[in-house]
Short mmCIF file of N, CA and C in Angstrom, two decimals:
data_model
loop_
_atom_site.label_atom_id
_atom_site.label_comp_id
_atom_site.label_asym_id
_atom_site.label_seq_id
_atom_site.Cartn_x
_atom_site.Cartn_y
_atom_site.Cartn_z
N UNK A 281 -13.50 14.86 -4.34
CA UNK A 281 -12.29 14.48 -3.61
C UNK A 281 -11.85 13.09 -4.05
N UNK A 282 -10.41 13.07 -4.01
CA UNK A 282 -10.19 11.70 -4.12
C UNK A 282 -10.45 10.49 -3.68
N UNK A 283 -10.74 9.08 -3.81
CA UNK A 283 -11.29 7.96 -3.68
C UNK A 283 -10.57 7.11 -4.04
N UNK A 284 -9.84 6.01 -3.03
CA UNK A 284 -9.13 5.28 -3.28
C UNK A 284 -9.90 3.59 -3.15
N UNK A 285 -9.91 2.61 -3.66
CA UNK A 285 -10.70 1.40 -3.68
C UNK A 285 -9.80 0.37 -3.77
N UNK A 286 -9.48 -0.30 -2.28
CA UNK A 286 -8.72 -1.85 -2.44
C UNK A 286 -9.50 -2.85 -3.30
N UNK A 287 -8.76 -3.88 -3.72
CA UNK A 287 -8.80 -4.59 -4.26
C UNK A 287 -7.82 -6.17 -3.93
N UNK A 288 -7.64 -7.17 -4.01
CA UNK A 288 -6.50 -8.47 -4.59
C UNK A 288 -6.62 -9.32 -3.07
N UNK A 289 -7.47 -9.23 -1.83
CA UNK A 289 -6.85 -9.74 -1.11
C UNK A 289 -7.84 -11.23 -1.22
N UNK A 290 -7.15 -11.91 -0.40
CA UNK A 290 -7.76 -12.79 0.06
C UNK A 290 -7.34 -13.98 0.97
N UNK A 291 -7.11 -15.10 0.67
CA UNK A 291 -6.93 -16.55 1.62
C UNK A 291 -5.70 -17.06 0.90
N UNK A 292 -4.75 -17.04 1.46
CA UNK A 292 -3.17 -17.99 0.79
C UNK A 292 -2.82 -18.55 1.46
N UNK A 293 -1.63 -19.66 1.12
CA UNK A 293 -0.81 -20.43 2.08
C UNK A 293 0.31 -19.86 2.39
N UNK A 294 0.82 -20.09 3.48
CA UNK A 294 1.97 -19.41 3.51
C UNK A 294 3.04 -19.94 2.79
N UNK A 295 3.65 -19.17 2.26
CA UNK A 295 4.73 -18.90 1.09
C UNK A 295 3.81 -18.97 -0.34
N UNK A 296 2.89 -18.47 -0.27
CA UNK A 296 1.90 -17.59 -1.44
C UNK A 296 1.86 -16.64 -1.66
N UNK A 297 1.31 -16.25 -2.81
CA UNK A 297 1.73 -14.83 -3.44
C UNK A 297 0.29 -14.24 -3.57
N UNK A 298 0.05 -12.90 -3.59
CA UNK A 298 -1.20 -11.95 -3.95
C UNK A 298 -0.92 -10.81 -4.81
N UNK A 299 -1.13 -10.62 -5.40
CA UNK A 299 -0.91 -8.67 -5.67
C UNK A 299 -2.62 -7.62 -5.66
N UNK A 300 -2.26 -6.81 -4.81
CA UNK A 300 -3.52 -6.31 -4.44
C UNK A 300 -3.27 -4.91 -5.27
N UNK A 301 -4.78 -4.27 -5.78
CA UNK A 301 -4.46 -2.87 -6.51
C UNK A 301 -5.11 -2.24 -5.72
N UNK A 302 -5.09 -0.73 -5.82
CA UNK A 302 -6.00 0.78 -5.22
C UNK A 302 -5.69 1.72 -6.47
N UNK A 303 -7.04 1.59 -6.82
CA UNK A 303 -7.97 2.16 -7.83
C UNK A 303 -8.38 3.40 -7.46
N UNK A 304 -7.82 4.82 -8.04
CA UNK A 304 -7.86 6.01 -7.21
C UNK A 304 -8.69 7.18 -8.79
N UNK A 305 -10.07 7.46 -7.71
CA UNK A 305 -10.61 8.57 -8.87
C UNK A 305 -10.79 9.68 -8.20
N UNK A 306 -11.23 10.50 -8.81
CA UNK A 306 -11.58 12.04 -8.09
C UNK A 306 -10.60 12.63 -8.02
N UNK A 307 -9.37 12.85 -8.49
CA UNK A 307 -8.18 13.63 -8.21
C UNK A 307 -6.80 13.47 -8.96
N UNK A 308 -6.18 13.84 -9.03
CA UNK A 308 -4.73 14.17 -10.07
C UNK A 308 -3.81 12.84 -9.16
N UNK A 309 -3.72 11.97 -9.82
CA UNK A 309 -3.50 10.79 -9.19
C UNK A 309 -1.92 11.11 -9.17
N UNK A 310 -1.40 11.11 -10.37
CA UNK A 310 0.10 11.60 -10.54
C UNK A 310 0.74 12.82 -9.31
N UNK A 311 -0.02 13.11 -8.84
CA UNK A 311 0.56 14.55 -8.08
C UNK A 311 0.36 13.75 -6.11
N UNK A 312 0.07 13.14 -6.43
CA UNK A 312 0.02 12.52 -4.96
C UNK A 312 1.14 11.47 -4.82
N UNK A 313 1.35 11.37 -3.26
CA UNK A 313 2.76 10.32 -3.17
C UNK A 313 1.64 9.06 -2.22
N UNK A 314 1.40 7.45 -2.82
CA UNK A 314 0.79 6.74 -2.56
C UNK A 314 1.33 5.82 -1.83
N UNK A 315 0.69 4.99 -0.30
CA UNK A 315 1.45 4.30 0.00
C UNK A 315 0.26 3.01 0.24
N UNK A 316 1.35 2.02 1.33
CA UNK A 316 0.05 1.12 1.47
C UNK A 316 0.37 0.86 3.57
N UNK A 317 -0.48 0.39 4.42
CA UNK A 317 -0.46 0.49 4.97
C UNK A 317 -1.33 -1.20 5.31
N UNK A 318 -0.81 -1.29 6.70
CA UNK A 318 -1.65 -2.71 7.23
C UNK A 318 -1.99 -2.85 8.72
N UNK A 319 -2.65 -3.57 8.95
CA UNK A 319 -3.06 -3.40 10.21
C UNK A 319 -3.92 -4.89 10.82
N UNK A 320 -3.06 -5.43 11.78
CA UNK A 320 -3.52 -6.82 12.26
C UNK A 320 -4.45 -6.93 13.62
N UNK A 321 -5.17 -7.53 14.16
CA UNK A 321 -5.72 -7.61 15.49
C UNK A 321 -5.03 -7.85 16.39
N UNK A 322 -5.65 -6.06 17.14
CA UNK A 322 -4.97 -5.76 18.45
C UNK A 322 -3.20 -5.10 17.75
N UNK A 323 -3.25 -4.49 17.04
CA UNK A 323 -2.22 -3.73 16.51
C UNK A 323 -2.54 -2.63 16.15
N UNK A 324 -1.19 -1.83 16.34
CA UNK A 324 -1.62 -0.65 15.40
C UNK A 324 -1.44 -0.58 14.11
N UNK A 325 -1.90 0.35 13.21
CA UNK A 325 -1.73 0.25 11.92
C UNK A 325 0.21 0.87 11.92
N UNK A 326 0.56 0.24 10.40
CA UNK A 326 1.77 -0.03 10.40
C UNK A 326 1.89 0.17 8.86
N UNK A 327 3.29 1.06 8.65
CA UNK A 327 3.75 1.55 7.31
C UNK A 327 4.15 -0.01 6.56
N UNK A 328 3.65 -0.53 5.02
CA UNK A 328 4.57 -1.08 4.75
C UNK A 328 5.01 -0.60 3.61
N UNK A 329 4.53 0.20 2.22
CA UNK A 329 5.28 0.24 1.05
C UNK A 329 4.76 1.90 0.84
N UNK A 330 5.93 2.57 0.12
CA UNK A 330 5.18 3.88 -0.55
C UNK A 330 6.28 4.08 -1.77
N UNK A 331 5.83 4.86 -2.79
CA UNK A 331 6.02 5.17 -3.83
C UNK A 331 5.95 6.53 -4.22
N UNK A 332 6.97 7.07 -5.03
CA UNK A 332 6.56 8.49 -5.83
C UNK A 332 5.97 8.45 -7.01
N UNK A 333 5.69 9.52 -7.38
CA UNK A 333 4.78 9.91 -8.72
C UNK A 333 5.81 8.68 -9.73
N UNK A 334 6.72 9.20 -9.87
CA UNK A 334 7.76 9.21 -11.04
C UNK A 334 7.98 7.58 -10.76
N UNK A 335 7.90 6.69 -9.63
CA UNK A 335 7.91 5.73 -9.43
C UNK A 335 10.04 5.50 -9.29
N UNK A 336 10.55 6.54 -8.92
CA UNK A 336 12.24 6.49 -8.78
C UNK A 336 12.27 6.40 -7.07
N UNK A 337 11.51 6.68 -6.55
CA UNK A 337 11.77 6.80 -5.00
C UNK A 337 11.08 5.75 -4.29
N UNK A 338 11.39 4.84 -3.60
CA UNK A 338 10.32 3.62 -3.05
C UNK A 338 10.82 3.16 -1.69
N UNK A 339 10.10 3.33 -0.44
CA UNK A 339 10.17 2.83 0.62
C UNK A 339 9.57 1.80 1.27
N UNK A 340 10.38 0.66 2.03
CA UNK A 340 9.43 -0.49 2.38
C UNK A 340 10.28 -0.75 4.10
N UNK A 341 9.02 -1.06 4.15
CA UNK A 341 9.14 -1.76 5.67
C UNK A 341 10.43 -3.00 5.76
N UNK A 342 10.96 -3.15 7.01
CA UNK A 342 11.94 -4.00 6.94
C UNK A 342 11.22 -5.33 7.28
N UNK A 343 10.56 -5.52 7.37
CA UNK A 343 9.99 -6.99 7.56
C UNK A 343 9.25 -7.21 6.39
N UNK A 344 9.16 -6.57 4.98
CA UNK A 344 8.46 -6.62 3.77
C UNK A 344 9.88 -6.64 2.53
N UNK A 345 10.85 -5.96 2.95
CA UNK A 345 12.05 -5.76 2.40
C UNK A 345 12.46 -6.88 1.37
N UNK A 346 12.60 -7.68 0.40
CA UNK A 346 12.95 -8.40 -0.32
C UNK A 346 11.68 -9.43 -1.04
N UNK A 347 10.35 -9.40 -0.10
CA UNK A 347 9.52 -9.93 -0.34
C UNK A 347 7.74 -9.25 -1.40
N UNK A 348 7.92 -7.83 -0.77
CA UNK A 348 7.01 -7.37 -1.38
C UNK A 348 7.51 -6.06 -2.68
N UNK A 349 6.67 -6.06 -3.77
CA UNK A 349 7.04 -4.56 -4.28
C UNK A 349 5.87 -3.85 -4.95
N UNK A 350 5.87 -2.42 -4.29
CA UNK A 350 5.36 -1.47 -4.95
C UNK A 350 5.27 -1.34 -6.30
N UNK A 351 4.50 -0.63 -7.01
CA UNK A 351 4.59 0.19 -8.02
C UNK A 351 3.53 0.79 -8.45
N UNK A 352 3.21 1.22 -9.50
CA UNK A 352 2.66 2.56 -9.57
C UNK A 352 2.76 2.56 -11.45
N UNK A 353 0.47 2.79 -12.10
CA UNK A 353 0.70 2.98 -13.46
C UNK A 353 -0.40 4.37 -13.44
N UNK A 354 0.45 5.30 -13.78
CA UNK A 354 -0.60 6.57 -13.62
C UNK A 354 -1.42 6.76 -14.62
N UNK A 355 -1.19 5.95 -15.95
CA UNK A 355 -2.16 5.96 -17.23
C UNK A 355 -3.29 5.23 -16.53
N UNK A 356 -3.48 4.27 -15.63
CA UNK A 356 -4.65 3.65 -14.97
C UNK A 356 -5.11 4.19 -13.67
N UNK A 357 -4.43 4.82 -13.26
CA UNK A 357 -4.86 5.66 -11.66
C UNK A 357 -4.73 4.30 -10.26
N UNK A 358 -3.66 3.45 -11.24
CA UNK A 358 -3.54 2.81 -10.11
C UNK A 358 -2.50 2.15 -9.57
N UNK A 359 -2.66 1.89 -8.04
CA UNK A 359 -0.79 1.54 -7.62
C UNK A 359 -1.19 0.05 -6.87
N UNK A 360 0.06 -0.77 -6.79
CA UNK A 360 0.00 -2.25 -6.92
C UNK A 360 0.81 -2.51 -5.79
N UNK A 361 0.15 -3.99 -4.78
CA UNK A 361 1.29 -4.17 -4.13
C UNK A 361 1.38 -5.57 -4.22
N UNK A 362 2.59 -5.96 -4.63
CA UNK A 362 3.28 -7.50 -5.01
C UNK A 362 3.75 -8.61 -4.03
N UNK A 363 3.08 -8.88 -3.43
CA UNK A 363 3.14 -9.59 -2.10
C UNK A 363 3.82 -11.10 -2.15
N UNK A 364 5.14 -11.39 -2.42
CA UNK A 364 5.40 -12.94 -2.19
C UNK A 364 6.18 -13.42 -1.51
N UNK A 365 6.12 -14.68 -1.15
CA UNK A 365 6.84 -15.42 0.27
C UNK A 365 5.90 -15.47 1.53
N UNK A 366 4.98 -15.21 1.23
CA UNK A 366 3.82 -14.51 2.54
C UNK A 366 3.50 -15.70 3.66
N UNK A 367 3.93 -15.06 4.78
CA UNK A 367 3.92 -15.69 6.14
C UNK A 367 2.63 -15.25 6.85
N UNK A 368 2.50 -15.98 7.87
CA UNK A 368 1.15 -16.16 8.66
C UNK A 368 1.20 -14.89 9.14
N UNK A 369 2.67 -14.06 9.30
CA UNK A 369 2.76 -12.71 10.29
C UNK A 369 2.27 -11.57 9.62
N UNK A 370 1.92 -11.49 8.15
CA UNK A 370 1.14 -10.91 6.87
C UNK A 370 0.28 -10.62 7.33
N UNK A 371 -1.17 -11.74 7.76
CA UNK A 371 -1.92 -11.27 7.96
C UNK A 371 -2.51 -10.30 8.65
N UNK A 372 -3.20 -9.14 7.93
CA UNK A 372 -3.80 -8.40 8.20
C UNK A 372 -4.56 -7.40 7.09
N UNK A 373 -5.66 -6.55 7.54
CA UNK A 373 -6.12 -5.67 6.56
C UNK A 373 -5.21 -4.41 6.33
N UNK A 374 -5.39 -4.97 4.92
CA UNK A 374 -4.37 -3.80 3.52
C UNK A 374 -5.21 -2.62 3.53
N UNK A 375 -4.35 -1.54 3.77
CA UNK A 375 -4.91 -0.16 3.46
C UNK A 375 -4.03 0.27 2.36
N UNK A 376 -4.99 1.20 1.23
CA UNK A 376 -3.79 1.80 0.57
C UNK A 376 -4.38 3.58 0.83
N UNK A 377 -3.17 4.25 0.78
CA UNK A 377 -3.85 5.75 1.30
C UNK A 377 -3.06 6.43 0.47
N UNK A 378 -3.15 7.96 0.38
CA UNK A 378 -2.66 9.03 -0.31
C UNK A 378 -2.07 9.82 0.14
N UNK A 379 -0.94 10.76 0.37
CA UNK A 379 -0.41 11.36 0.79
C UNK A 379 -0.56 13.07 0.51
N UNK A 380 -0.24 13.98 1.19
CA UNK A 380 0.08 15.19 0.32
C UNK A 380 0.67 15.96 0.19
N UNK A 381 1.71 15.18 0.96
CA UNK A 381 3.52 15.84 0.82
C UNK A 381 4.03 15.58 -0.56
N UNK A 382 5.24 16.46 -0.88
CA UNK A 382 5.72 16.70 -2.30
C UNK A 382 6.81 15.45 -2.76
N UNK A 383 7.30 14.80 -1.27
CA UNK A 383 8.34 13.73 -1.73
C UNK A 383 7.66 12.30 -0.64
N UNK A 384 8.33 10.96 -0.93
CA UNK A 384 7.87 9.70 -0.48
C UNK A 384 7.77 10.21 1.36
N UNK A 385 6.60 10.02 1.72
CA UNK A 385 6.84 10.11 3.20
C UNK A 385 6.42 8.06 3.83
N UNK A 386 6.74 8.04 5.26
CA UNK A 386 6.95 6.70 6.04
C UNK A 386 5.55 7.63 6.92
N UNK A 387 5.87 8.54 7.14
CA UNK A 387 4.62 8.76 8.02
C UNK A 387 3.23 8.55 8.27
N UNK A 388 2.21 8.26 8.61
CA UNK A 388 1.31 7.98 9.05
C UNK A 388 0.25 9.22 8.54
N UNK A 389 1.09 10.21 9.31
CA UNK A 389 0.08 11.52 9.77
C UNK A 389 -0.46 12.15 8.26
N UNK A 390 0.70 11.86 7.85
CA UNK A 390 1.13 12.13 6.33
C UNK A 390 -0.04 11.91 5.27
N UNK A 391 -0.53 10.47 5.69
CA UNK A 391 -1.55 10.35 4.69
C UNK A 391 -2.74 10.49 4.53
N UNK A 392 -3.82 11.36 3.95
CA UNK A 392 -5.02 12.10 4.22
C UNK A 392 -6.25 11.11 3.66
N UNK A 393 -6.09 10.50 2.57
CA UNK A 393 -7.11 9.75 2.10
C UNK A 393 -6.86 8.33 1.98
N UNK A 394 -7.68 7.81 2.70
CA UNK A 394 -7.60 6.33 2.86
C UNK A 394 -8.73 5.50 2.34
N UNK A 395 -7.94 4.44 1.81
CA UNK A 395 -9.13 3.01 0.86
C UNK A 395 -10.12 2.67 1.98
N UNK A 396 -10.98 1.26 1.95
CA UNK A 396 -11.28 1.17 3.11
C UNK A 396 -10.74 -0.34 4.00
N UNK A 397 -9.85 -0.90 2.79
CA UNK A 397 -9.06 -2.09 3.10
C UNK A 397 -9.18 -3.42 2.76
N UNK A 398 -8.33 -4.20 2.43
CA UNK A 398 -9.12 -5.60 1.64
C UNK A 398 -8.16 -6.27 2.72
N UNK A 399 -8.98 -7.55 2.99
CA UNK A 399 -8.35 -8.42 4.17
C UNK A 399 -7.30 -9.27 3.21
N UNK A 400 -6.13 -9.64 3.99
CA UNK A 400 -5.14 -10.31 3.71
C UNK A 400 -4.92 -11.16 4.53
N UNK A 401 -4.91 -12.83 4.55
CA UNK A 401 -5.09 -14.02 5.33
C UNK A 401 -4.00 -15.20 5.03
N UNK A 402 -2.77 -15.46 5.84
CA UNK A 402 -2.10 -16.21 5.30
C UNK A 402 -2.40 -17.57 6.24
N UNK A 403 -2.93 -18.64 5.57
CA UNK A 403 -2.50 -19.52 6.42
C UNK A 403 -1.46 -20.58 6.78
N UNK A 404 -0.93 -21.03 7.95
CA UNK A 404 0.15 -21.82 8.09
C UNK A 404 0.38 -23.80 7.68
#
């Protein structure tokens, strides 16, 4: 089964930059729709970026909107998230998960295989 593995996070200042990867084996990486997901203390987890195969379709959270970007290299099995301008309200642990619907989903329910998360820490 597929296996997804965070990677990039760590300790920034705010208005610092990260780019974190998820490193995905065990499965037809191209045929899955990949997103990333986050989740702060005492929150629920929360959609922020997803991507299609083909990398033409891309959805982002409106509080990530101009600051972060997706993408996606299927010759490496792996998808990227470009994190800059990063505010203290960032922090939280990065999930990246897999989907197994045929087009970009926002949903939650949606995504079946999940990384296990790399912490993301902005300080002020």
């Amino acid at each position: 089964q597929m296996q997804l593995v965070e990677s990039g996070g760590g300790l920034v200042p705010a208005g610092g930059s990260l780019r974190l990867s998820c490193a995905a084996s065990g499965g037809t990486f191209s045929r899955y729709i990949p997103g990333w997901f986050r989740q702060a203390p005492g929150k629920e987890r929360e959609f922020v970026a997803a991507i299609s195969w083909s990398g033409t379709t891309i959805y982002y959270a409106d509080s990530v909107k101009g600051r972060f970007t997706i993408s996606r290299d299927n010759a490496r099995n792996t998808v990227y998230l470009q994190m800059n301008s990063l505010k203290p309200e960032d922090t939280a642990v990065y999930y990246c998960a897999s989907s197994f619907t045929v087009i970009v989903t926002t949903t939650l329910a949606n995504y079946r295989h999940w990384g296990q998360g790399t912490q993301v820490t902005v300080s002020s």
